[in-house]
Amino acid sequence: MEHNDSDSIYALGSPLGRSALAVVRVSGLHLPEKLYAGLSTTKDKRGFFVRRLSLSGFSETCLVLSFPKPLSYTGESMIEIHPHGNPAVLSELFSWLEGLGIREASPGEFSRRAFLNNKLSLAEAEGIAMGIEAESKEQLLALEDFRGGRLGKKINKILSLIEQLLVRVESQLDFSDEEDVNEVASKEVFSSIKNANKALGFLITEYKPFEKDVMKKTIALTGKPNVGKSSLFNCLVGEKLAIVSKEAGTTRDVVRKRVVMSGFDVEIQDTAGLRDVASNNIEEEGMLLAKSAAKAADLVLHVVDQPVDTSGLKHKRDVVVVLNKCDLHEGVVDDSVVCVSAKTSVGVSRLVEKIQETSLRSAPERLVSERIYKRLIAAEKVLSLSGGGEDFFETSAQALREALLELKEIYGAFDNEKILDQIFENFCIGK
Ligand code: GDP
């Protein structure tokens, strides 16, 4: 991505479409005089004003907010224009701004400038991006830890531990001829590296990378033909979407329906029945689709219609065994199987509860940006590779140096355009 940080930039900060108001942000170290003149204000005047802005042949009444530098989000002079949320008005406004030499911002460019002008730390910038993308209250709560800098403190502790170790190892390199000293020292260093690595390991299990689609799940119904998958699918989605038939092999394509369950966006999939021999090529193709759907699903509901041996499946975390047609058979099955009747709906609400318990719970995990998570993993990996051997001190020093580089990148001890791009390109335009 090409950036010229001295350009003046603008972006729409609200969604495109019709709305009562829209927000257009403008930022630049030296915003054009004509912009201030057009908005009947001056560059040092801080505040908010109602202004009638003349566009090509019509005027638009806007609320105008002015933040002279350096007291603004980006640290540059910023103007916010709030016209009515009308795409035609916005298009004219953008043409006017472009005519003044102000270009459209790329994603995250406002926050990138805020970072470059020391208004935001990298962690804060990433916290903002993740906050915009968060999909649930749980995710917002989990982000607080990250934003509050607690993760930073933990990483810094490990960082200084590794730094001290590196100093020790490097000083040892000078005594490489003295074998007695070496042996004792190498044992100590080895166990200290292990400890640092353990501390990293704890962080990696404690924090989960922030995923945008965490509230989206897929559930696939699988099983032999005629066990009642399509009937159960219709029951779960509350609509007659899949064909129910006594004839085996009627479902070929994967039938999908999105429903909302416990605040999750769930796609339920009905798949072709799996049997040993397909009656024709189309059924065979359907069986292949079914297998790959089951593989990719977050949860598989494996449907049977007789109490058969499914012990191999029961212990899998992402498989729930469902015994359908409970109206036809009596007798007790063990607790790990959910008994339902798609015909009478008996047991369906228990099945929904089981689905919620199994995979629709958003654990209040601690969240971290994908970029930071990858650096932690990389640091752990290089440290775990440092083993014994003849050149123990040399290889350890190298591993410690590499781990330090990975960890230092997290909070910006670098001067690297590529990393800045990595962070800010994930932002939406206007932030
Ligand atoms: P699929 O091939 O696994 O999708 O099965 P279907 O949903 O097409 O159902 C096969 C047959 O079983 C149909 O005749 C359904 O009416 C019947 N069936 C499905 N669920 C039940 C149930 O709970 N009880 C009874 N008695 N019959 C059912």
Coordinates of C-alpha atoms and ligand atoms in Angstrom, one line a residue:
M1 CA 0.0 0.0 0.0
E2 CA 1.4 3.4 -1.0
H3 CA 1.0 6.1 1.7
N4 CA 1.9 9.7 1.6
D5 CA 1.5 10.9 5.1
S6 CA 1.7 14.5 4.1
D7 CA -1.4 14.4 1.9
S8 CA -4.7 15.7 3.2
I9 CA -7.2 12.9 3.3
Y10 CA -11.0 12.4 3.6
A11 CA -13.3 9.4 4.3
L12 CA -16.8 8.6 5.0
G13 CA -17.0 7.5 8.6
S14 CA -20.5 6.2 8.5
P15 CA -22.1 3.4 6.4
L16 CA -22.9 4.4 2.8
G17 CA -26.7 4.6 2.2
R18 CA -29.6 6.8 3.3
S19 CA -29.6 7.9 6.9
A20 CA -30.4 11.0 8.9
L21 CA -26.8 12.1 9.1
A22 CA -23.5 11.0 7.6
V23 CA -20.0 11.7 9.0
V24 CA -17.2 12.7 6.7
R25 CA -13.8 13.1 8.2
V26 CA -10.9 15.2 6.8
S27 CA -7.4 15.2 8.2
G28 CA -4.2 16.9 7.2
L29 CA -1.2 18.6 8.6
H30 CA -2.1 21.7 6.5
L31 CA -5.7 21.6 5.4
P32 CA -6.4 23.8 2.4
E33 CA -7.5 27.4 3.1
K34 CA -10.3 26.9 0.6
L35 CA -11.8 24.2 2.8
Y36 CA -12.0 26.5 5.8
A37 CA -13.3 29.3 3.5
G38 CA -16.0 27.0 2.1
L39 CA -17.1 26.0 5.6
S40 CA -16.9 29.7 6.8
T41 CA -14.4 28.9 9.6
T42 CA -10.7 29.4 10.2
K43 CA -8.0 26.9 10.9
D44 CA -7.4 27.8 14.5
K45 CA -11.0 27.9 15.5
R46 CA -11.9 24.9 17.6
G47 CA -15.6 24.0 18.0
F48 CA -18.7 23.0 16.2
F49 CA -20.8 25.1 13.9
V50 CA -23.8 24.8 11.7
R51 CA -22.9 25.8 8.2
R52 CA -24.6 26.1 4.8
L53 CA -22.2 24.5 2.3
S54 CA -22.5 25.5 -1.3
L55 CA -22.1 22.5 -3.6
S56 CA -22.6 22.5 -7.3
G57 CA -25.9 24.4 -7.7
F58 CA -27.4 23.5 -4.3
S59 CA -26.6 24.0 -0.7
E60 CA -26.5 21.6 2.1
T61 CA -26.8 22.5 5.8
C62 CA -24.2 20.6 7.8
L63 CA -22.9 20.4 11.3
V64 CA -19.1 21.1 11.1
L65 CA -16.7 20.1 13.8
S66 CA -13.2 21.5 13.8
F67 CA -10.2 20.1 15.7
P68 CA -7.1 22.2 15.0
K69 CA -3.8 20.3 15.4
P70 CA -2.5 18.7 17.6
L71 CA -5.6 18.1 19.6
S72 CA -7.4 15.6 17.4
Y73 CA -7.7 11.9 16.8
T74 CA -4.9 11.9 14.2
G75 CA -2.8 14.7 15.8
E76 CA -3.3 16.7 12.6
S77 CA -5.9 19.3 11.9
M78 CA -9.2 17.6 11.5
I79 CA -12.6 18.6 10.2
E80 CA -15.7 16.6 10.5
I81 CA -18.6 17.4 8.3
H82 CA -22.0 15.9 9.1
P83 CA -24.3 16.3 6.1
H84 CA -27.5 14.4 5.5
G85 CA -27.0 10.8 4.7
N86 CA -27.9 11.0 1.1
P87 CA -25.5 9.3 -1.5
A88 CA -26.0 12.1 -4.1
V89 CA -25.1 14.8 -1.5
L90 CA -22.1 12.8 -0.4
S91 CA -20.9 12.3 -3.9
E92 CA -21.0 16.1 -4.5
L93 CA -19.2 16.7 -1.2
F94 CA -16.5 14.2 -2.1
S95 CA -16.0 15.9 -5.5
W96 CA -15.6 19.3 -3.8
L97 CA -13.0 17.9 -1.4
E98 CA -11.1 16.2 -4.2
G99 CA -11.2 19.5 -6.1
L100 CA -9.4 21.0 -3.1
G101 CA -6.6 18.4 -3.5
I102 CA -7.9 16.2 -0.6
R103 CA -7.7 12.5 -1.5
E104 CA -9.7 9.6 -0.3
A105 CA -8.1 7.8 2.7
S106 CA -7.1 4.1 2.5
P107 CA -8.3 1.7 5.2
G108 CA -7.0 2.6 8.7
E109 CA -5.1 5.7 7.4
F110 CA -6.5 8.0 10.1
S111 CA -5.4 5.5 12.9
R112 CA -2.1 5.0 11.2
R113 CA -1.5 8.8 11.4
A114 CA -2.7 8.7 15.0
F115 CA 0.0 6.1 15.7
L116 CA 2.7 7.9 13.8
N117 CA 1.9 11.1 15.7
N118 CA 2.0 9.2 19.1
K119 CA -1.7 9.6 19.7
L120 CA -2.2 5.8 19.9
S121 CA 0.0 2.9 20.7
L122 CA -0.1 -0.1 18.4
A123 CA -2.0 -2.1 20.9
E124 CA -4.6 0.7 21.2
A125 CA -4.9 0.9 17.5
E126 CA -5.4 -2.8 17.2
G127 CA -7.9 -2.6 20.0
I128 CA -9.9 0.0 18.1
A129 CA -10.0 -2.2 15.0
M130 CA -11.1 -5.2 17.0
G131 CA -13.7 -3.2 18.8
I132 CA -15.3 -2.1 15.5
E133 CA -15.3 -5.7 14.3
A134 CA -16.6 -7.3 17.6
E135 CA -19.8 -9.1 17.2
S136 CA -21.0 -9.7 20.7
K137 CA -20.9 -8.2 24.2
E138 CA -18.7 -11.1 25.2
Q139 CA -16.1 -10.1 22.6
L140 CA -16.2 -6.5 23.8
L141 CA -15.7 -7.6 27.4
A142 CA -12.9 -9.9 26.4
L143 CA -11.1 -7.1 24.6
E144 CA -10.9 -5.0 27.7
D145 CA -8.0 -7.0 29.0
F146 CA -6.1 -6.4 25.8
R147 CA -6.9 -2.7 25.7
G148 CA -6.1 -2.3 29.4
G149 CA -2.5 -3.2 28.7
R150 CA -2.5 -6.3 30.9
L151 CA -1.3 -8.5 28.1
G152 CA 1.5 -5.9 27.4
K153 CA 2.7 -6.2 30.9
K154 CA 2.9 -10.0 30.7
I155 CA 4.8 -9.8 27.4
N156 CA 7.2 -7.3 28.7
K157 CA 8.0 -9.5 31.7
I158 CA 9.0 -12.3 29.4
L159 CA 10.8 -9.9 27.2
S160 CA 13.1 -8.7 29.9
L161 CA 13.6 -12.3 31.1
I162 CA 14.9 -13.2 27.6
E163 CA 17.0 -10.1 27.5
Q164 CA 18.8 -10.9 30.7
L165 CA 19.3 -14.5 29.5
L166 CA 20.8 -13.3 26.3
V167 CA 23.3 -11.1 28.2
R168 CA 24.3 -14.2 30.2
V169 CA 24.6 -16.4 27.2
E170 CA 26.7 -13.8 25.4
S171 CA 29.0 -13.4 28.3
Q172 CA 29.4 -17.2 28.4
L173 CA 30.6 -17.2 24.8
D174 CA 33.8 -15.5 26.0
F175 CA 34.6 -18.5 28.3
S176 CA 33.9 -21.2 25.7
D177 CA 37.3 -22.9 26.5
E178 CA 36.6 -23.5 30.1
E179 CA 34.7 -26.7 30.2
D180 CA 33.7 -26.9 33.9
V181 CA 32.1 -23.5 33.9
N182 CA 30.4 -24.3 30.7
E183 CA 28.7 -27.4 31.8
V184 CA 27.1 -25.8 34.9
A185 CA 26.2 -22.7 33.0
S186 CA 24.7 -24.5 30.1
K187 CA 22.4 -26.5 32.4
E188 CA 21.2 -23.3 34.0
V189 CA 20.7 -21.5 30.7
F190 CA 18.9 -24.5 29.3
S191 CA 16.4 -24.5 32.1
S192 CA 15.9 -20.7 32.0
I193 CA 15.1 -20.9 28.3
K194 CA 12.6 -23.7 29.1
N195 CA 11.0 -21.5 31.7
A196 CA 10.7 -18.5 29.4
N197 CA 9.2 -20.8 26.9
K198 CA 6.7 -22.1 29.4
A199 CA 5.6 -18.6 30.2
L200 CA 5.0 -17.9 26.5
G201 CA 3.1 -21.2 26.3
F202 CA 0.8 -20.0 29.2
L203 CA 0.1 -16.8 27.3
I204 CA -0.7 -18.7 24.1
T205 CA -3.2 -20.9 25.9
E206 CA -4.7 -18.0 27.9
Y207 CA -5.3 -15.7 24.9
K208 CA -7.2 -16.6 21.8
P209 CA -6.8 -14.8 18.5
F210 CA -9.6 -12.4 17.7
E211 CA -11.8 -13.9 15.0
K212 CA -14.5 -12.0 13.2
D213 CA -16.6 -15.0 12.5
V214 CA -16.6 -16.5 16.0
M215 CA -20.4 -16.1 16.3
K216 CA -21.0 -18.0 13.1
K217 CA -21.3 -21.8 13.3
T218 CA -22.2 -24.6 11.0
I219 CA -24.0 -27.8 12.0
A220 CA -24.2 -30.7 9.6
L221 CA -26.7 -33.6 9.9
T222 CA -25.2 -36.9 8.8
G223 CA -26.2 -40.5 9.0
K224 CA -27.5 -43.4 6.9
P225 CA -30.4 -42.9 4.4
N226 CA -33.9 -42.8 5.8
V227 CA -32.9 -42.3 9.5
G228 CA -34.8 -39.0 9.4
K229 CA -32.1 -36.4 8.7
S230 CA -34.3 -34.3 6.4
S231 CA -37.3 -34.5 8.9
L232 CA -35.0 -33.4 11.7
F233 CA -33.5 -30.6 9.6
N234 CA -37.0 -29.3 8.9
C235 CA -37.8 -29.5 12.6
L236 CA -34.7 -27.5 13.6
V237 CA -35.1 -24.8 11.0
G238 CA -38.9 -24.6 11.6
E239 CA -39.7 -24.8 7.9
K240 CA -40.3 -27.6 5.4
L241 CA -37.2 -27.1 3.2
A242 CA -35.7 -30.6 2.7
I243 CA -37.6 -33.3 1.0
V244 CA -38.8 -36.1 3.3
S245 CA -39.3 -39.4 1.7
K246 CA -39.4 -43.1 2.4
E247 CA -37.2 -43.5 -0.6
A248 CA -33.5 -43.7 0.2
G249 CA -31.1 -41.3 -1.4
T250 CA -33.4 -38.3 -2.0
T251 CA -31.1 -35.7 -0.6
R252 CA -28.2 -35.1 -2.9
D253 CA -27.1 -31.5 -2.6
V254 CA -26.3 -30.1 0.8
V255 CA -29.5 -28.2 1.9
R256 CA -28.6 -25.2 4.0
K257 CA -30.6 -22.8 6.2
R258 CA -29.4 -20.1 8.5
V259 CA -31.1 -19.7 11.8
V260 CA -30.3 -17.7 15.0
M261 CA -29.7 -19.8 18.1
S262 CA -28.6 -18.3 21.4
G263 CA -27.4 -15.2 19.6
F264 CA -25.2 -17.3 17.2
D265 CA -25.7 -17.2 13.4
V266 CA -26.0 -20.9 12.7
E267 CA -26.1 -22.6 9.3
I268 CA -27.8 -26.0 9.6
Q269 CA -27.0 -28.4 6.7
D270 CA -28.9 -31.5 5.6
T271 CA -26.6 -33.9 3.8
A272 CA -27.0 -37.0 1.6
G273 CA -27.4 -40.3 3.5
L274 CA -24.2 -42.3 3.8
R275 CA -24.5 -45.9 2.7
D276 CA -22.0 -48.4 1.5
V277 CA -23.1 -48.5 -2.2
A278 CA -24.7 -45.6 -4.0
S279 CA -27.5 -46.3 -6.5
N280 CA -26.0 -44.0 -9.1
N281 CA -23.3 -41.3 -9.7
I282 CA -25.4 -38.5 -8.5
E283 CA -26.0 -40.2 -5.1
E284 CA -22.3 -40.9 -5.0
E285 CA -21.5 -37.3 -5.6
G286 CA -24.0 -36.3 -2.9
M287 CA -22.2 -38.7 -0.4
L288 CA -18.9 -37.0 -1.2
L289 CA -20.4 -33.6 -0.5
A290 CA -21.9 -34.9 2.7
K291 CA -18.5 -36.1 3.9
S292 CA -16.8 -32.8 3.2
A293 CA -19.6 -30.9 4.8
A294 CA -19.3 -33.0 8.0
K295 CA -15.5 -32.4 8.0
A296 CA -15.9 -28.7 7.8
A297 CA -18.8 -28.3 10.2
D298 CA -18.3 -27.0 13.8
L299 CA -20.7 -29.6 15.0
V300 CA -22.0 -32.9 13.5
L301 CA -25.4 -34.3 14.5
H302 CA -25.0 -37.9 13.6
V303 CA -28.5 -39.3 13.2
V304 CA -29.4 -43.0 13.7
D305 CA -32.9 -44.6 13.9
Q306 CA -32.0 -47.6 16.0
P307 CA -29.9 -48.0 19.1
V308 CA -26.9 -49.2 17.2
D309 CA -23.3 -49.1 18.4
T310 CA -22.0 -45.5 18.0
S311 CA -19.5 -45.7 20.9
G312 CA -16.7 -44.5 18.5
L313 CA -18.5 -41.3 17.9
K314 CA -19.9 -40.5 21.4
H315 CA -16.7 -39.3 22.8
K316 CA -15.9 -36.8 20.1
R317 CA -16.4 -33.2 21.2
D318 CA -17.9 -32.0 17.9
V319 CA -20.3 -34.9 17.4
V320 CA -23.7 -35.4 19.0
V321 CA -25.3 -38.8 18.4
V322 CA -29.1 -38.4 17.9
L323 CA -31.4 -41.4 18.1
N324 CA -34.4 -40.4 15.9
K325 CA -37.9 -42.1 15.7
C326 CA -38.1 -42.5 19.5
D327 CA -41.8 -42.8 19.0
L328 CA -41.1 -46.2 17.4
H329 CA -38.7 -47.8 19.9
E330 CA -38.9 -48.2 23.6
G331 CA -36.1 -48.8 26.1
V332 CA -33.5 -46.7 27.5
V333 CA -30.3 -45.6 25.8
D334 CA -27.4 -44.0 27.6
D335 CA -27.2 -40.3 28.4
S336 CA -24.7 -39.5 25.7
V337 CA -27.3 -40.1 23.0
V338 CA -30.1 -37.6 22.5
C339 CA -33.5 -39.3 21.7
V340 CA -35.9 -37.4 19.5
S341 CA -38.8 -37.9 17.2
A342 CA -38.8 -35.6 14.2
K343 CA -42.3 -36.7 13.6
T344 CA -43.8 -35.7 17.0
S345 CA -41.1 -33.1 17.9
V346 CA -40.5 -34.9 21.2
G347 CA -37.0 -34.3 22.4
V348 CA -36.2 -31.6 19.9
S349 CA -35.9 -28.9 22.5
R350 CA -33.5 -31.1 24.5
L351 CA -31.5 -31.5 21.3
V352 CA -31.3 -27.7 20.8
E353 CA -30.1 -27.4 24.5
K354 CA -27.4 -30.0 23.8
I355 CA -26.3 -28.1 20.7
Q356 CA -26.1 -24.9 22.8
E357 CA -24.1 -26.6 25.5
T358 CA -21.8 -28.3 23.0
S359 CA -20.9 -25.5 20.6
L360 CA -22.8 -22.3 21.0
R361 CA -21.1 -20.9 24.1
S362 CA -18.9 -18.0 23.6
A363 CA -16.4 -18.5 26.3
P364 CA -15.3 -15.2 27.9
E365 CA -11.9 -15.8 26.6
R366 CA -9.1 -13.2 26.5
L367 CA -8.7 -11.9 23.1
V368 CA -5.6 -10.8 21.3
S369 CA -5.0 -9.6 17.7
E370 CA -4.1 -12.2 15.2
R371 CA -0.8 -10.4 14.5
I372 CA 0.3 -10.5 18.2
Y373 CA -0.8 -14.1 18.5
K374 CA 1.4 -15.1 15.5
R375 CA 4.4 -13.3 17.1
L376 CA 3.9 -15.2 20.4
I377 CA 3.7 -18.5 18.5
A378 CA 6.8 -17.7 16.5
A379 CA 8.8 -16.7 19.6
E380 CA 7.8 -19.9 21.3
K381 CA 8.8 -21.9 18.3
V382 CA 12.3 -20.5 18.1
L383 CA 12.9 -21.0 21.8
S384 CA 11.7 -24.6 21.7
L385 CA 14.1 -25.3 18.9
S386 CA 17.1 -24.3 21.0
G387 CA 18.5 -27.6 22.2
G388 CA 21.7 -28.9 23.6
G389 CA 24.7 -29.9 21.5
E390 CA 28.2 -28.6 21.0
D391 CA 27.5 -25.1 20.0
F392 CA 24.9 -24.7 22.8
F393 CA 25.7 -21.1 23.7
E394 CA 25.9 -20.0 20.0
T395 CA 22.6 -21.6 19.1
S396 CA 20.9 -20.4 22.3
A397 CA 22.1 -16.9 21.7
Q398 CA 20.7 -17.0 18.2
A399 CA 17.3 -18.4 19.4
L400 CA 17.1 -15.8 22.1
R401 CA 17.9 -13.0 19.7
E402 CA 15.2 -14.2 17.3
A403 CA 12.6 -14.6 20.0
L404 CA 13.4 -11.1 21.2
L405 CA 12.9 -9.7 17.7
E406 CA 9.5 -11.4 17.5
L407 CA 8.3 -10.1 20.8
K408 CA 9.7 -6.6 20.3
E409 CA 7.7 -6.3 17.1
I410 CA 4.5 -6.7 19.1
Y411 CA 4.7 -3.3 20.7
G412 CA 6.4 -1.4 17.9
A413 CA 10.1 -1.5 18.7
F414 CA 10.7 -1.5 15.0
D415 CA 10.6 0.8 12.0
N416 CA 8.9 -1.3 9.5
E417 CA 6.4 -0.1 6.9
K418 CA 5.2 -3.6 6.2
I419 CA 4.1 -4.2 9.8
L420 CA 2.2 -1.0 9.9
D421 CA 0.5 -1.9 6.7
Q422 CA -0.4 -5.3 8.2
I423 CA -2.1 -3.7 11.1
F424 CA -3.9 -0.8 9.4
E425 CA -5.1 -2.5 6.3
N426 CA -7.5 -4.5 8.4
F427 CA -9.3 -1.3 9.5
C428 CA -12.3 0.0 7.7
I429 CA -12.0 3.1 5.7
G430 CA -12.8 6.2 7.8
K431 CA -11.0 5.0 10.9
Ligands
GDP1 P1 -33.4 -39.0 5.6 O1 -33.2 -39.9 4.4 O2 -32.4 -39.4 6.6 O3 -33.3 -37.5 5.3 O4 -34.8 -39.3 6.2 P2 -36.2 -38.6 5.9 O5 -36.3 -37.4 6.8 O6 -36.5 -38.4 4.5 O7 -37.2 -39.7 6.6 C1 -37.3 -41.0 6.1 C2 -38.6 -41.6 6.6 O8 -38.6 -41.7 8.0 C3 -39.8 -40.8 6.2 O9 -40.8 -41.7 5.7 C4 -40.2 -40.0 7.4 O10 -41.6 -39.8 7.5 C5 -39.8 -41.0 8.5 N1 -39.5 -40.4 9.8 C6 -38.6 -39.4 10.0 N2 -38.6 -39.1 11.3 C7 -39.4 -39.9 12.0 C8 -39.8 -40.1 13.3 O11 -39.3 -39.4 14.2 N3 -40.7 -41.1 13.6 C9 -41.2 -41.8 12.6 N4 -42.1 -42.8 13.0 N5 -40.9 -41.7 11.3 C10 -40.0 -40.8 11.0

